[in-house]
């Protein structure tokens, strides 16, 4: 199972919106609505931000939203804030009932 | 609030076996609909799913690790465990245990395991 493809880095100024893409295949992202997104700060465990493509867990800011088109899922952060600076990973269920992660995207707030 | 805590040796010799345990508190590993996973992250790199177990004992493993991995559950202790055999330096990573329900919704803090002689 190959890792999902994410851009290595994305940056934006405070208040702007940014979008992180996560590209897979019909055997994972495109075939199931089980895409999730994680925020990871240095030295910390990942934190679930979005599950099942579009759903936000309780306590996660409404500024985080998810979507999917074909084999590509996306995470949008609106009203970018300094505290959003972190690494972000996507994950998807696969046709072999396993899970696969993306390589990660470093978000920088300029 | 569910909490997970990894425990085990932080140093393993090459060709040896890595063994870690995840203790779950604030919830039961026997509750249906939850899968219990191990995930690792080599220093400075991305996340890799290792495998999961259901309380019934059903498991599924990452194909790339399948021949070396065993995940088991001890319902009496509310724990699940990871064994990874024939380790090399490439297995050096922070190892996380996590609950898989709606995504991986609860994680342990992670434990660094170094493979070195």
mmCIF file of C-alpha atoms in Angstrom:
data_model
loop_
_atom_site.group_PDB
_atom_site.id
_atom_site.type_symbol
_atom_site.label_atom_id
_atom_site.label_comp_id
_atom_site.label_asym_id
_atom_site.label_seq_id
_atom_site.Cartn_x
_atom_site.Cartn_y
_atom_site.Cartn_z
ATOM 1 C CA UNK A 1 0.000 0.000 0.000
ATOM 2 C CA UNK A 2 1.641 3.246 -1.136
ATOM 3 C CA UNK A 3 1.451 6.338 1.025
ATOM 4 C CA UNK A 4 -1.050 9.012 0.039
ATOM 5 C CA UNK A 5 0.459 12.057 -1.673
ATOM 6 C CA UNK A 6 0.520 15.396 0.132
ATOM 7 C CA UNK A 7 2.480 18.573 -0.643
ATOM 8 C CA UNK A 8 5.548 18.860 1.542
ATOM 9 C CA UNK A 9 4.700 22.363 2.648
ATOM 10 C CA UNK A 10 1.989 24.998 2.474
ATOM 11 C CA UNK A 11 2.185 28.525 3.821
ATOM 12 C CA UNK A 12 -0.109 31.474 4.302
ATOM 13 C CA UNK A 13 -0.473 34.758 6.120
ATOM 14 C CA UNK A 14 -2.650 35.201 9.192
ATOM 15 C CA UNK A 15 -6.298 35.457 8.255
ATOM 16 C CA UNK A 16 -5.857 33.758 4.899
ATOM 17 C CA UNK A 17 -7.228 30.370 3.883
ATOM 18 C CA UNK A 18 -5.033 27.477 2.829
ATOM 19 C CA UNK A 19 -5.853 24.067 1.397
ATOM 20 C CA UNK A 20 -3.856 20.849 1.754
ATOM 21 C CA UNK A 21 -4.456 18.097 -0.775
ATOM 22 C CA UNK A 22 -4.242 14.351 -0.223
ATOM 23 C CA UNK A 23 -4.195 12.205 -3.349
ATOM 24 C CA UNK A 24 -4.703 8.470 -3.427
ATOM 25 C CA UNK A 25 -6.426 5.954 -5.669
ATOM 26 C CA UNK A 26 -9.801 4.344 -6.152
ATOM 27 C CA UNK A 27 -8.602 1.683 -3.693
ATOM 28 C CA UNK A 28 -8.400 4.142 -0.845
ATOM 29 C CA UNK A 29 -9.397 7.835 -0.948
ATOM 30 C CA UNK A 30 -11.612 7.493 -4.006
ATOM 31 C CA UNK A 31 -13.370 4.356 -2.869
ATOM 32 C CA UNK A 32 -14.347 5.184 0.686
ATOM 33 C CA UNK A 33 -15.607 8.124 2.708
ATOM 34 C CA UNK A 34 -13.194 7.259 5.497
ATOM 35 C CA UNK A 35 -10.616 10.002 5.114
ATOM 36 C CA UNK A 36 -9.340 11.675 8.265
ATOM 37 C CA UNK A 37 -6.910 14.506 8.984
ATOM 38 C CA UNK A 38 -4.461 14.957 11.874
ATOM 39 C CA UNK A 39 -2.557 17.900 13.264
ATOM 40 C CA UNK A 40 0.798 17.184 14.871
ATOM 41 C CA UNK A 41 2.858 19.694 16.784
ATOM 42 C CA UNK A 42 6.556 18.995 17.495
ATOM 43 C CA UNK A 43 7.076 16.292 20.071
ATOM 44 C CA UNK A 44 3.359 15.622 20.422
ATOM 45 C CA UNK A 45 0.993 12.881 19.344
ATOM 46 C CA UNK A 46 -1.230 13.567 16.328
ATOM 47 C CA UNK A 47 -4.645 15.110 17.010
ATOM 48 C CA UNK A 48 -7.735 14.187 15.013
ATOM 49 C CA UNK A 49 -9.114 17.243 13.176
ATOM 50 C CA UNK A 50 -11.487 15.759 10.567
ATOM 51 C CA UNK A 51 -12.987 12.275 10.166
ATOM 52 C CA UNK A 52 -15.131 10.636 7.500
ATOM 53 C CA UNK A 53 -14.062 13.324 4.987
ATOM 54 C CA UNK A 54 -16.077 16.222 6.401
ATOM 55 C CA UNK A 55 -16.815 15.690 10.085
ATOM 56 C CA UNK A 56 -15.224 17.701 12.889
ATOM 57 C CA UNK A 57 -14.785 16.095 16.319
ATOM 58 C CA UNK A 58 -16.106 18.008 19.289
ATOM 59 C CA UNK A 59 -13.708 20.781 20.274
ATOM 60 C CA UNK A 60 -12.088 21.257 16.862
ATOM 61 C CA UNK A 61 -12.387 24.769 15.476
ATOM 62 C CA UNK A 62 -14.951 25.405 12.720
ATOM 63 C CA UNK A 63 -12.044 26.968 10.770
ATOM 64 C CA UNK A 64 -11.036 23.427 9.786
ATOM 65 C CA UNK A 65 -13.061 21.779 7.039
ATOM 66 C CA UNK A 66 -12.668 18.744 4.805
ATOM 67 C CA UNK A 67 -13.852 17.707 1.373
ATOM 68 C CA UNK A 68 -13.225 15.124 -1.321
ATOM 69 C CA UNK A 69 -13.397 14.952 -5.101
ATOM 70 C CA UNK A 70 -12.524 11.717 -6.845
ATOM 71 C CA UNK A 71 -9.264 10.348 -5.533
ATOM 72 C CA UNK A 72 -8.245 13.592 -3.810
ATOM 73 C CA UNK A 73 -9.267 14.773 -0.375
ATOM 74 C CA UNK A 74 -8.592 18.259 0.935
ATOM 75 C CA UNK A 75 -8.260 20.014 4.268
ATOM 76 C CA UNK A 76 -8.984 23.737 4.334
ATOM 77 C CA UNK A 77 -7.928 25.992 7.171
ATOM 78 C CA UNK A 78 -9.705 29.336 7.046
ATOM 79 C CA UNK A 79 -8.737 32.426 9.024
ATOM 80 C CA UNK A 80 -5.209 31.069 9.450
ATOM 81 C CA UNK A 81 -3.758 31.659 12.911
ATOM 82 C CA UNK A 82 -0.243 31.305 14.318
ATOM 83 C CA UNK A 83 -1.398 28.335 16.405
ATOM 84 C CA UNK A 84 -2.237 26.434 13.206
ATOM 85 C CA UNK A 85 1.455 26.086 12.406
ATOM 86 C CA UNK A 86 2.085 22.328 12.550
ATOM 87 C CA UNK A 87 2.399 19.187 10.453
ATOM 88 C CA UNK A 88 -0.797 17.775 8.974
ATOM 89 C CA UNK A 89 -1.368 14.184 7.883
ATOM 90 C CA UNK A 90 -4.242 12.604 5.997
ATOM 91 C CA UNK A 91 -5.305 8.984 6.353
ATOM 92 C CA UNK A 92 -7.659 6.709 4.450
ATOM 93 C CA UNK A 93 -9.253 3.304 4.790
ATOM 94 C CA UNK A 94 -8.217 0.958 2.001
ATOM 95 C CA UNK A 95 -9.696 -1.899 -0.001
ATOM 96 C CA UNK A 96 -7.644 -4.379 2.051
ATOM 97 C CA UNK A 97 -9.333 -3.173 5.242
ATOM 98 C CA UNK A 98 -6.127 -1.471 6.271
ATOM 99 C CA UNK A 99 -5.205 2.174 6.756
ATOM 100 C CA UNK A 100 -2.713 4.350 4.926
ATOM 101 C CA UNK A 101 -1.310 7.776 5.774
ATOM 102 C CA UNK A 102 -0.068 10.627 3.651
ATOM 103 C CA UNK A 103 3.518 11.785 3.856
ATOM 104 C CA UNK A 104 2.583 14.915 5.776
ATOM 105 C CA UNK A 105 2.426 18.645 5.046
ATOM 106 C CA UNK A 106 4.202 21.318 7.043
ATOM 107 C CA UNK A 107 2.017 24.390 7.445
ATOM 108 C CA UNK A 108 3.844 27.659 8.009
ATOM 109 C CA UNK A 109 2.122 30.853 9.081
ATOM 110 C CA UNK A 110 4.054 33.752 7.577
ATOM 111 C CA UNK B 1 -12.192 10.455 28.607
ATOM 112 C CA UNK B 2 -10.270 7.558 27.097
ATOM 113 C CA UNK B 3 -6.527 7.544 27.721
ATOM 114 C CA UNK B 4 -3.882 5.292 26.196
ATOM 115 C CA UNK B 5 -0.358 4.752 27.485
ATOM 116 C CA UNK B 6 2.444 2.875 25.759
ATOM 117 C CA UNK B 7 5.081 1.010 27.745
ATOM 118 C CA UNK B 8 8.076 -1.148 26.933
ATOM 119 C CA UNK B 9 11.839 -1.107 26.348
ATOM 120 C CA UNK B 10 13.271 1.960 24.649
ATOM 121 C CA UNK B 11 16.244 0.073 23.243
ATOM 122 C CA UNK B 12 16.202 -3.163 21.240
ATOM 123 C CA UNK B 13 19.149 -4.954 19.668
ATOM 124 C CA UNK B 14 19.230 -5.633 15.913
ATOM 125 C CA UNK B 15 17.594 -8.956 15.003
ATOM 126 C CA UNK B 16 15.754 -8.876 18.315
ATOM 127 C CA UNK B 17 12.047 -8.499 19.026
ATOM 128 C CA UNK B 18 10.362 -5.218 19.885
ATOM 129 C CA UNK B 19 7.568 -5.605 22.452
ATOM 130 C CA UNK B 20 5.226 -2.837 23.540
ATOM 131 C CA UNK B 21 2.020 -2.723 25.554
ATOM 132 C CA UNK B 22 -0.763 -0.165 25.433
ATOM 133 C CA UNK B 23 -2.851 0.266 28.570
ATOM 134 C CA UNK B 24 -6.314 1.729 28.034
ATOM 135 C CA UNK B 25 -8.093 3.661 30.778
ATOM 136 C CA UNK B 26 -11.441 5.431 30.806
ATOM 137 C CA UNK B 27 -12.917 2.895 28.424
ATOM 138 C CA UNK B 28 -12.947 -0.811 27.660
ATOM 139 C CA UNK B 29 -11.113 -2.585 24.863
ATOM 140 C CA UNK B 30 -14.074 -4.978 24.711
ATOM 141 C CA UNK B 31 -16.564 -2.330 23.662
ATOM 142 C CA UNK B 32 -17.766 -3.080 20.161
ATOM 143 C CA UNK B 33 -17.099 -0.849 17.141
ATOM 144 C CA UNK B 34 -13.634 0.116 18.346
ATOM 145 C CA UNK B 35 -10.442 -1.111 16.731
ATOM 146 C CA UNK B 36 -7.124 -0.709 18.518
ATOM 147 C CA UNK B 37 -4.134 0.202 16.377
ATOM 148 C CA UNK B 38 -0.395 0.598 16.472
ATOM 149 C CA UNK B 39 1.160 3.384 14.406
ATOM 150 C CA UNK B 40 4.804 4.405 14.171
ATOM 151 C CA UNK B 41 6.767 7.452 13.089
ATOM 152 C CA UNK B 42 10.510 7.305 12.301
ATOM 153 C CA UNK B 43 12.375 10.418 13.446
ATOM 154 C CA UNK B 44 11.587 13.338 11.160
ATOM 155 C CA UNK B 45 9.313 11.259 8.943
ATOM 156 C CA UNK B 46 5.644 10.487 8.426
ATOM 157 C CA UNK B 47 3.181 8.138 10.071
ATOM 158 C CA UNK B 48 2.936 4.442 9.225
ATOM 159 C CA UNK B 49 -0.010 2.261 10.257
ATOM 160 C CA UNK B 50 1.260 -1.064 11.617
ATOM 161 C CA UNK B 51 -1.962 -2.928 12.319
ATOM 162 C CA UNK B 52 -5.080 -3.232 14.433
ATOM 163 C CA UNK B 53 -6.892 -5.657 16.672
ATOM 164 C CA UNK B 54 -10.558 -5.992 17.605
ATOM 165 C CA UNK B 55 -11.481 -7.248 21.065
ATOM 166 C CA UNK B 56 -12.562 -10.568 19.554
ATOM 167 C CA UNK B 57 -8.966 -11.084 18.456
ATOM 168 C CA UNK B 58 -9.468 -10.242 14.784
ATOM 169 C CA UNK B 59 -6.356 -8.583 13.414
ATOM 170 C CA UNK B 60 -5.170 -6.877 10.250
ATOM 171 C CA UNK B 61 -1.613 -5.847 9.511
ATOM 172 C CA UNK B 62 0.273 -3.595 7.127
ATOM 173 C CA UNK B 63 1.336 -5.836 4.247
ATOM 174 C CA UNK B 64 4.896 -4.548 4.402
ATOM 175 C CA UNK B 65 5.248 -5.693 8.022
ATOM 176 C CA UNK B 66 2.887 -8.642 8.098
ATOM 177 C CA UNK B 67 5.533 -11.375 8.355
ATOM 178 C CA UNK B 68 7.097 -9.750 11.435
ATOM 179 C CA UNK B 69 4.120 -8.324 13.352
ATOM 180 C CA UNK B 70 1.818 -9.754 15.986
ATOM 181 C CA UNK B 71 -0.827 -7.726 17.813
ATOM 182 C CA UNK B 72 -2.668 -9.287 20.733
ATOM 183 C CA UNK B 73 -5.243 -8.184 23.301
ATOM 184 C CA UNK B 74 -5.579 -8.924 27.005
ATOM 185 C CA UNK B 75 -9.141 -8.034 27.924
ATOM 186 C CA UNK B 76 -8.586 -8.849 31.612
ATOM 187 C CA UNK B 77 -5.958 -6.110 31.823
ATOM 188 C CA UNK B 78 -7.609 -3.773 29.296
ATOM 189 C CA UNK B 79 -4.407 -3.813 27.263
ATOM 190 C CA UNK B 80 -3.256 -4.628 23.777
ATOM 191 C CA UNK B 81 0.285 -5.389 22.682
ATOM 192 C CA UNK B 82 2.668 -5.235 19.739
ATOM 193 C CA UNK B 83 5.474 -7.604 18.880
ATOM 194 C CA UNK B 84 7.777 -6.857 15.950
ATOM 195 C CA UNK B 85 10.444 -9.429 15.233
ATOM 196 C CA UNK B 86 13.780 -9.335 13.397
ATOM 197 C CA UNK B 87 14.138 -5.603 13.920
ATOM 198 C CA UNK B 88 16.707 -3.429 12.146
ATOM 199 C CA UNK B 89 17.703 0.210 12.427
ATOM 200 C CA UNK B 90 14.851 1.001 10.027
ATOM 201 C CA UNK B 91 12.412 0.078 12.801
ATOM 202 C CA UNK B 92 13.669 2.905 15.011
ATOM 203 C CA UNK B 93 10.638 5.132 15.546
ATOM 204 C CA UNK B 94 8.171 6.630 17.959
ATOM 205 C CA UNK B 95 5.478 4.003 18.406
ATOM 206 C CA UNK B 96 1.917 5.132 19.130
ATOM 207 C CA UNK B 97 -1.134 3.157 20.150
ATOM 208 C CA UNK B 98 -4.476 4.592 19.120
ATOM 209 C CA UNK B 99 -8.185 3.897 19.162
ATOM 210 C CA UNK B 100 -9.805 3.664 15.758
ATOM 211 C CA UNK B 101 -13.454 4.631 15.771
ATOM 212 C CA UNK B 102 -14.244 7.774 13.840
ATOM 213 C CA UNK B 103 -10.707 8.108 12.581
ATOM 214 C CA UNK B 104 -7.905 7.560 15.058
ATOM 215 C CA UNK B 105 -9.629 9.572 17.754
ATOM 216 C CA UNK B 106 -7.513 8.856 20.830
ATOM 217 C CA UNK B 107 -3.735 8.413 20.892
ATOM 218 C CA UNK B 108 -1.103 7.536 23.416
ATOM 219 C CA UNK B 109 1.742 9.986 23.955
ATOM 220 C CA UNK B 110 4.110 7.734 22.007
ATOM 221 C CA UNK B 111 7.275 5.935 23.007
ATOM 222 C CA UNK B 112 10.620 6.091 21.218
ATOM 223 C CA UNK B 113 12.127 2.715 20.425
ATOM 224 C CA UNK B 114 15.705 2.701 19.175
ATOM 225 C CA UNK B 115 17.213 -0.327 17.467
ATOM 226 C CA UNK B 116 20.923 -0.384 18.186
ATOM 227 C CA UNK B 117 23.586 -2.705 19.517
#
